[in-house]
Tab-separated table of C-alpha atoms in Angstrom:
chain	number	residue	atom	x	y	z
D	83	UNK	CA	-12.680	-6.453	13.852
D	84	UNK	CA	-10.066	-4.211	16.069
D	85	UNK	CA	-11.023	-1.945	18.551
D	86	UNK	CA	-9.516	1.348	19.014
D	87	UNK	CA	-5.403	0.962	18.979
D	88	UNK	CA	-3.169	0.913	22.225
D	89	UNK	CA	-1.344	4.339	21.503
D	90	UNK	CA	1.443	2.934	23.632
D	91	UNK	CA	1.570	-0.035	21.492
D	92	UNK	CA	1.297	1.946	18.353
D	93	UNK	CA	3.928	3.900	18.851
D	94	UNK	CA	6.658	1.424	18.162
D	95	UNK	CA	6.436	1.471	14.463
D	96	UNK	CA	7.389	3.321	11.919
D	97	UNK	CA	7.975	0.841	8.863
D	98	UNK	CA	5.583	-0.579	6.272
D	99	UNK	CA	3.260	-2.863	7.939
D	100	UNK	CA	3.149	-6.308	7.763
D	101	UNK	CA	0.057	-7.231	5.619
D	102	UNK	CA	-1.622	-10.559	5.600
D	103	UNK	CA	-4.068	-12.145	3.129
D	104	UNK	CA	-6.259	-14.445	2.973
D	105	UNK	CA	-5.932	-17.057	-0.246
D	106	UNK	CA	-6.949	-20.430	-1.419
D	107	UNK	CA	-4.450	-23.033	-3.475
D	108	UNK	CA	-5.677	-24.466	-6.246
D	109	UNK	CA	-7.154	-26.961	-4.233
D	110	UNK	CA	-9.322	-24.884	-2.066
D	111	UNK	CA	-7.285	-24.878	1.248
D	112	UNK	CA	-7.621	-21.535	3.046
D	113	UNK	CA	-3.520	-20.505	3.179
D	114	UNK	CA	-1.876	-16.533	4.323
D	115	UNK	CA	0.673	-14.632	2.251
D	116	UNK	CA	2.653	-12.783	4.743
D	117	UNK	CA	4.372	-9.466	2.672
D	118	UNK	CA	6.802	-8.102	5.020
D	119	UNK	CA	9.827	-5.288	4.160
D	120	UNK	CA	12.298	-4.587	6.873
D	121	UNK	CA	14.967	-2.323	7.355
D	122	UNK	CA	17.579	-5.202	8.112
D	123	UNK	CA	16.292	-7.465	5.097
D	124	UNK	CA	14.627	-7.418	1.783
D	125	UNK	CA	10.635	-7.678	1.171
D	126	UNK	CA	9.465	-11.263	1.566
D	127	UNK	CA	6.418	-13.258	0.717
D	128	UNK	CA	5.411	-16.355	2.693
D	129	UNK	CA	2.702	-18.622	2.076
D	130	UNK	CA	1.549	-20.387	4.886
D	131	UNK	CA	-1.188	-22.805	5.851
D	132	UNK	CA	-4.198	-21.132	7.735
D	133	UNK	CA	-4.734	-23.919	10.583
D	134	UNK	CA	-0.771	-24.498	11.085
D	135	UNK	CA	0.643	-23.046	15.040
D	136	UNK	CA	1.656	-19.596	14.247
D	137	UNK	CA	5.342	-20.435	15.446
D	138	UNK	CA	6.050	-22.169	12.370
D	139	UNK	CA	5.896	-18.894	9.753
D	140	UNK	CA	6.818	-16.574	12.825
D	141	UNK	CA	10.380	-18.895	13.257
D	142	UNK	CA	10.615	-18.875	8.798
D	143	UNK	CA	10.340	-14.706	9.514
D	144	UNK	CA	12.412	-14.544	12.215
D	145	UNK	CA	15.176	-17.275	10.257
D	146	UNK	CA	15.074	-19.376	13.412
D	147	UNK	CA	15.572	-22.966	13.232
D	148	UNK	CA	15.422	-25.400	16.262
D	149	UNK	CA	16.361	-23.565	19.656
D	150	UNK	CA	13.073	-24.022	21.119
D	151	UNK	CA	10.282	-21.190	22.227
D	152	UNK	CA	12.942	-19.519	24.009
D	153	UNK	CA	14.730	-18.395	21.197
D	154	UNK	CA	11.544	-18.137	18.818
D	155	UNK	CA	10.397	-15.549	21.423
D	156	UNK	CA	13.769	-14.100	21.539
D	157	UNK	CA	13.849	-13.182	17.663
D	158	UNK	CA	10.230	-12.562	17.158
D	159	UNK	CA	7.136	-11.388	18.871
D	160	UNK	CA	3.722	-11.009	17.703
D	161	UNK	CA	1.991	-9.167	19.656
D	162	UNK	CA	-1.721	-7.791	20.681
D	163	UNK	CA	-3.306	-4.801	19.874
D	164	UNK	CA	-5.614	-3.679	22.486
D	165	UNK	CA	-3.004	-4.833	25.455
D	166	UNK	CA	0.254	-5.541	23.843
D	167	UNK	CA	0.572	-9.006	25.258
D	168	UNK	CA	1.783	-11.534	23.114
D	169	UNK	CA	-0.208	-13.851	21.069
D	170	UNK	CA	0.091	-18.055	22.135
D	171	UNK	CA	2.910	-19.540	19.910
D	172	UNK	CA	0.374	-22.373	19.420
D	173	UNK	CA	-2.337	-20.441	17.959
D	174	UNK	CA	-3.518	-21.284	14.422
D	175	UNK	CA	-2.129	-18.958	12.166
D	176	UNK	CA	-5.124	-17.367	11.219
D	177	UNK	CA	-6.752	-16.628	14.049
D	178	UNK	CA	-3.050	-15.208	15.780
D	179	UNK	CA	-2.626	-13.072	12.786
D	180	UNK	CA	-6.250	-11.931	12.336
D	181	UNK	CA	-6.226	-10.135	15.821
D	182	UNK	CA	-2.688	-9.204	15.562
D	183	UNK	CA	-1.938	-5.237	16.339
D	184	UNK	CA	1.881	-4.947	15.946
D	185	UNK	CA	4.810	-7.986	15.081
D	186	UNK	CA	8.282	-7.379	16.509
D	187	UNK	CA	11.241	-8.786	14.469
D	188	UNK	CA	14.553	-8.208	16.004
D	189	UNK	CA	14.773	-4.336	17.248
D	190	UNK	CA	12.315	-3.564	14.490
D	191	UNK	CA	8.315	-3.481	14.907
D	192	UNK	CA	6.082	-2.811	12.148
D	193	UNK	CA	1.960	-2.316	12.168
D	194	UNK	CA	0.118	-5.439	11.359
D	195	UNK	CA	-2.882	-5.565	8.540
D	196	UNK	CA	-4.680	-8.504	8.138
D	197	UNK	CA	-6.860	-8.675	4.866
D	198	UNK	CA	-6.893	-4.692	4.252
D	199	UNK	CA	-8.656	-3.154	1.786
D	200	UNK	CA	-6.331	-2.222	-0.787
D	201	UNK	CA	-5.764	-1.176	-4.704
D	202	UNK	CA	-4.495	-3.997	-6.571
D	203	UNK	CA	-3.512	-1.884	-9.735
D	204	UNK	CA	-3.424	1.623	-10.567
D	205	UNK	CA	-2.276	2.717	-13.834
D	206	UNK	CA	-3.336	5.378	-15.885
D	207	UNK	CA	-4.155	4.986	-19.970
D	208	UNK	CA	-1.830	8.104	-21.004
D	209	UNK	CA	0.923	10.654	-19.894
D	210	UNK	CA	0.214	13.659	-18.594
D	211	UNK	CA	-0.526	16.729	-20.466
D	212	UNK	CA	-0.834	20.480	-19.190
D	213	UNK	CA	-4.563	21.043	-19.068
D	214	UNK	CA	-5.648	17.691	-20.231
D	215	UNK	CA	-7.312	15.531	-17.190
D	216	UNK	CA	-5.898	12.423	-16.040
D	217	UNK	CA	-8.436	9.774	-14.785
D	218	UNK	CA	-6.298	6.755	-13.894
D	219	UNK	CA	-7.562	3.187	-13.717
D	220	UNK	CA	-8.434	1.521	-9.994
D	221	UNK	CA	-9.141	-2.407	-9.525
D	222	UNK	CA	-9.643	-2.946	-6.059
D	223	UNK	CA	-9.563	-5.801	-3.249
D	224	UNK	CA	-11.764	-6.056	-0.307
D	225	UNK	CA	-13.131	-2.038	-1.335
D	226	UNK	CA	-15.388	-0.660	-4.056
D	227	UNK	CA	-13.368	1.758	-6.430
D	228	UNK	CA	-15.618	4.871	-5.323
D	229	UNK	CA	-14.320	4.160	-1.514
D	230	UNK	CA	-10.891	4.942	-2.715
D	231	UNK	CA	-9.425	8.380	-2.390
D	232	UNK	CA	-7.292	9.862	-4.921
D	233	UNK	CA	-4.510	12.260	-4.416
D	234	UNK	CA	-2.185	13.848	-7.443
D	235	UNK	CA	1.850	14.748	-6.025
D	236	UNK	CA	4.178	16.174	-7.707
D	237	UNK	CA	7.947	16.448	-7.199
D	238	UNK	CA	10.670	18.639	-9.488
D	239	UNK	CA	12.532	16.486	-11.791
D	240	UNK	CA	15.548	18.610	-11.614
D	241	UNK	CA	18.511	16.760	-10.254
D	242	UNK	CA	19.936	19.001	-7.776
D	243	UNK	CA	16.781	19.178	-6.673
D	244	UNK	CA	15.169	15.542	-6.473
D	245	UNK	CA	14.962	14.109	-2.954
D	246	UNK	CA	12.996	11.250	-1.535
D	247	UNK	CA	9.453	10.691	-1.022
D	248	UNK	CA	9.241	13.784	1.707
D	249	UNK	CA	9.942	15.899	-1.468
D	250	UNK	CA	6.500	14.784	-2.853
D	251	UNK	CA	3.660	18.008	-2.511
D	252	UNK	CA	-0.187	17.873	-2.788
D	253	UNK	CA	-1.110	19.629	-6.128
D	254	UNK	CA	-4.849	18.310	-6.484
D	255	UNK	CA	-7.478	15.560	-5.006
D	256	UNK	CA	-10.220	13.955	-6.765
D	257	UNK	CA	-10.805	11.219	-9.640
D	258	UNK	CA	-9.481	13.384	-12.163
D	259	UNK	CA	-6.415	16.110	-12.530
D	260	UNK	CA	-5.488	17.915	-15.322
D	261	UNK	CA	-1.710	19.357	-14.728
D	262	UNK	CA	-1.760	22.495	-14.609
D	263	UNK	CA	1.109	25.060	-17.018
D	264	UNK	CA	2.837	25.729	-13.566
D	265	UNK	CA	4.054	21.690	-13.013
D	266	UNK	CA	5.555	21.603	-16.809
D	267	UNK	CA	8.508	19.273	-16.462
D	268	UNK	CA	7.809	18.512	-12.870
D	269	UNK	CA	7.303	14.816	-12.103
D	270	UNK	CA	3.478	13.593	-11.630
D	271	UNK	CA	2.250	10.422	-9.183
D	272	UNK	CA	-1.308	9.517	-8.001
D	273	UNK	CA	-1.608	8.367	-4.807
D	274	UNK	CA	-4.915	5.810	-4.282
D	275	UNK	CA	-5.970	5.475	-0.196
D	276	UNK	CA	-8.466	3.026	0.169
D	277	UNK	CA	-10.529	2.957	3.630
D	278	UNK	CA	-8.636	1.537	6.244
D	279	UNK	CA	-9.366	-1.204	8.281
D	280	UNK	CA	-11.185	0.346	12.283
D	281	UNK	CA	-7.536	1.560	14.260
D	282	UNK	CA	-5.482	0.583	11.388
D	283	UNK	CA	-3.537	2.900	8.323
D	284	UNK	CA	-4.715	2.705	5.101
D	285	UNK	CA	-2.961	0.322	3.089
D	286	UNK	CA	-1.660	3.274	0.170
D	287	UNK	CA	-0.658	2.396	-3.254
D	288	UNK	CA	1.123	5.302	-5.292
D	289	UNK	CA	2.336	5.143	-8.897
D	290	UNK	CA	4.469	7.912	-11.190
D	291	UNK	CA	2.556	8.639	-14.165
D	292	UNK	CA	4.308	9.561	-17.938
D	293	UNK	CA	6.924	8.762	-20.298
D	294	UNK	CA	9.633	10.261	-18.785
D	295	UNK	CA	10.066	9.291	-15.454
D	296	UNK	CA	6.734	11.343	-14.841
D	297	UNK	CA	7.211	14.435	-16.262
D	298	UNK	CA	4.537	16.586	-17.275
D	299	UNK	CA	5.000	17.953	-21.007
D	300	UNK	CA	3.510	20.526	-22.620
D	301	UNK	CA	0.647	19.756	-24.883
D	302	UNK	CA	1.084	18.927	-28.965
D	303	UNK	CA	-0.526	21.740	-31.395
D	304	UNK	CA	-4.163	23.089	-30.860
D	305	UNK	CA	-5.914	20.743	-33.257
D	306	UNK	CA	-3.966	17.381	-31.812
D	307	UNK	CA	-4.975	18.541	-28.152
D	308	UNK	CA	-8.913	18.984	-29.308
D	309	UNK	CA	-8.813	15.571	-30.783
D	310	UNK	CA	-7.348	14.534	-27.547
D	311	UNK	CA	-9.730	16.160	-24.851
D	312	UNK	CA	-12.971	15.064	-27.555
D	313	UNK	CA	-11.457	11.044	-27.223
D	314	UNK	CA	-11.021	11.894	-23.729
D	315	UNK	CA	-14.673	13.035	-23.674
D	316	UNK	CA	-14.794	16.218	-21.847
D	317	UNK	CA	-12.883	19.601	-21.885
D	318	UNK	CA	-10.023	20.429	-19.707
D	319	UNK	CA	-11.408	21.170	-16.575
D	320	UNK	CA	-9.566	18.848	-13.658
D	321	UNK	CA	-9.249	17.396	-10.896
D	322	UNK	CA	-9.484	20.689	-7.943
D	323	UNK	CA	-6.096	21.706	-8.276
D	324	UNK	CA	-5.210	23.340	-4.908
């Protein structure tokens, strides 16, 4: 496992980290998907063998071909997180990757996470309701569902006022959140932070929740909303609204 992060080292990124993952193929050979999203190019997914030299998926990410180490190092770098050296082009892949801190393409350097713990899916059975709680559905890799946090945003769905994710606030925490009358026809998203890996971020998986783009309605007549809260199985206490 990592130690405690270079700071120096750590600085450098801003971007959505490089994440790694260990597979098998259908034949049982150990392989790496590589997700990476830069500024300068879309998100990518390579699969790569486990035991080949690191400088083989390092030159597919950094589009090199031929030019020897000198211009392999030129376009990419991965580097070390305790000392920010860089890692032996001839490494296997695996074990480069695996104590990898921070990988350099171009002018851009983004965080590194090999195997995280993450949420795979996160969706939630209906749309949300003023006062009716909102438990959404986890499945998990490499983390138990209970080790993942929960945290309920919301964001006005008015045009002149929609912005970009900084416009997302905290409105609750917990497994559980039922909207309350104030966020009617504001947009709703759950945020799921599973533990992160020892010096790393948490790898955070967010989704908008409702019919319309997220937006919390009002709830149907008296007698529908008691049939809803008694399938739901509880009243309409929620999820510590702050």
């Amino acid at each position: 496992m990592a130690t405690a992060p270079n700071m120096a080292v750590l600085a450098a990124a801003a971007a959505a980290p490089a994440v790694v993952r260990r597979v098998f193929d259908p034949s049982g050979a150990k392989r790496l998907e590589i997700s990476l999203s830069l500024a300068s190019r879309p998100t990518r997914t390579l699969s790569r063998p486990a035991d080949e030299a690191v400088r083989r998926g390092l030159a597919r990410i950094a589009g090199v071909k031929g030019g020897g180490d000198g211009a392999l190092a030129a376009a990419v770098a991965l580097l070390r997180q305790e000392d920010g050296s860089e890692i032996c082009l001839d490494a296997p892949a695996e074990e480069a990757w695996s104590s990898a801190g921070r990988l350099r393409v171009g002018g851009e350097t983004v965080e590194v996470l090999y195997d995280p713990p993450e949420v795979v899916e996160l969706a939630s059975p209906a749309f949300p309701l003023v006062g009716v709680p909102l438990a959404p559905l986890c499945r998990t890799r490499r983390c138990e569902v209970g080790e993942v946090q929960l945290r309920w945003e919301a964001a006005s769905s008015a045009p002149a006022e929609a912005g970009p994710t900084s416009q997302w606030r905290p409105v609750g925490s917990g497994p559980s959140f039922a909207p309350p009358a104030g966020l009617a026809g504001h947009n709703l998203r759950v945020v799921a932070t599973p533990p992160p890996l020892p010096g790393r971020s948490p790898l955070e998986t967010s989704r908008e929740l409702g019919s319309r783009a997220g937006s919390v309605v009002e709830p149907p007549p008296r007698p529908l909303l008691e049939a809803r809260l008694r399938s739901l199985g509880g009243g309409a206490e929620g999820g510590g609204a702050e």
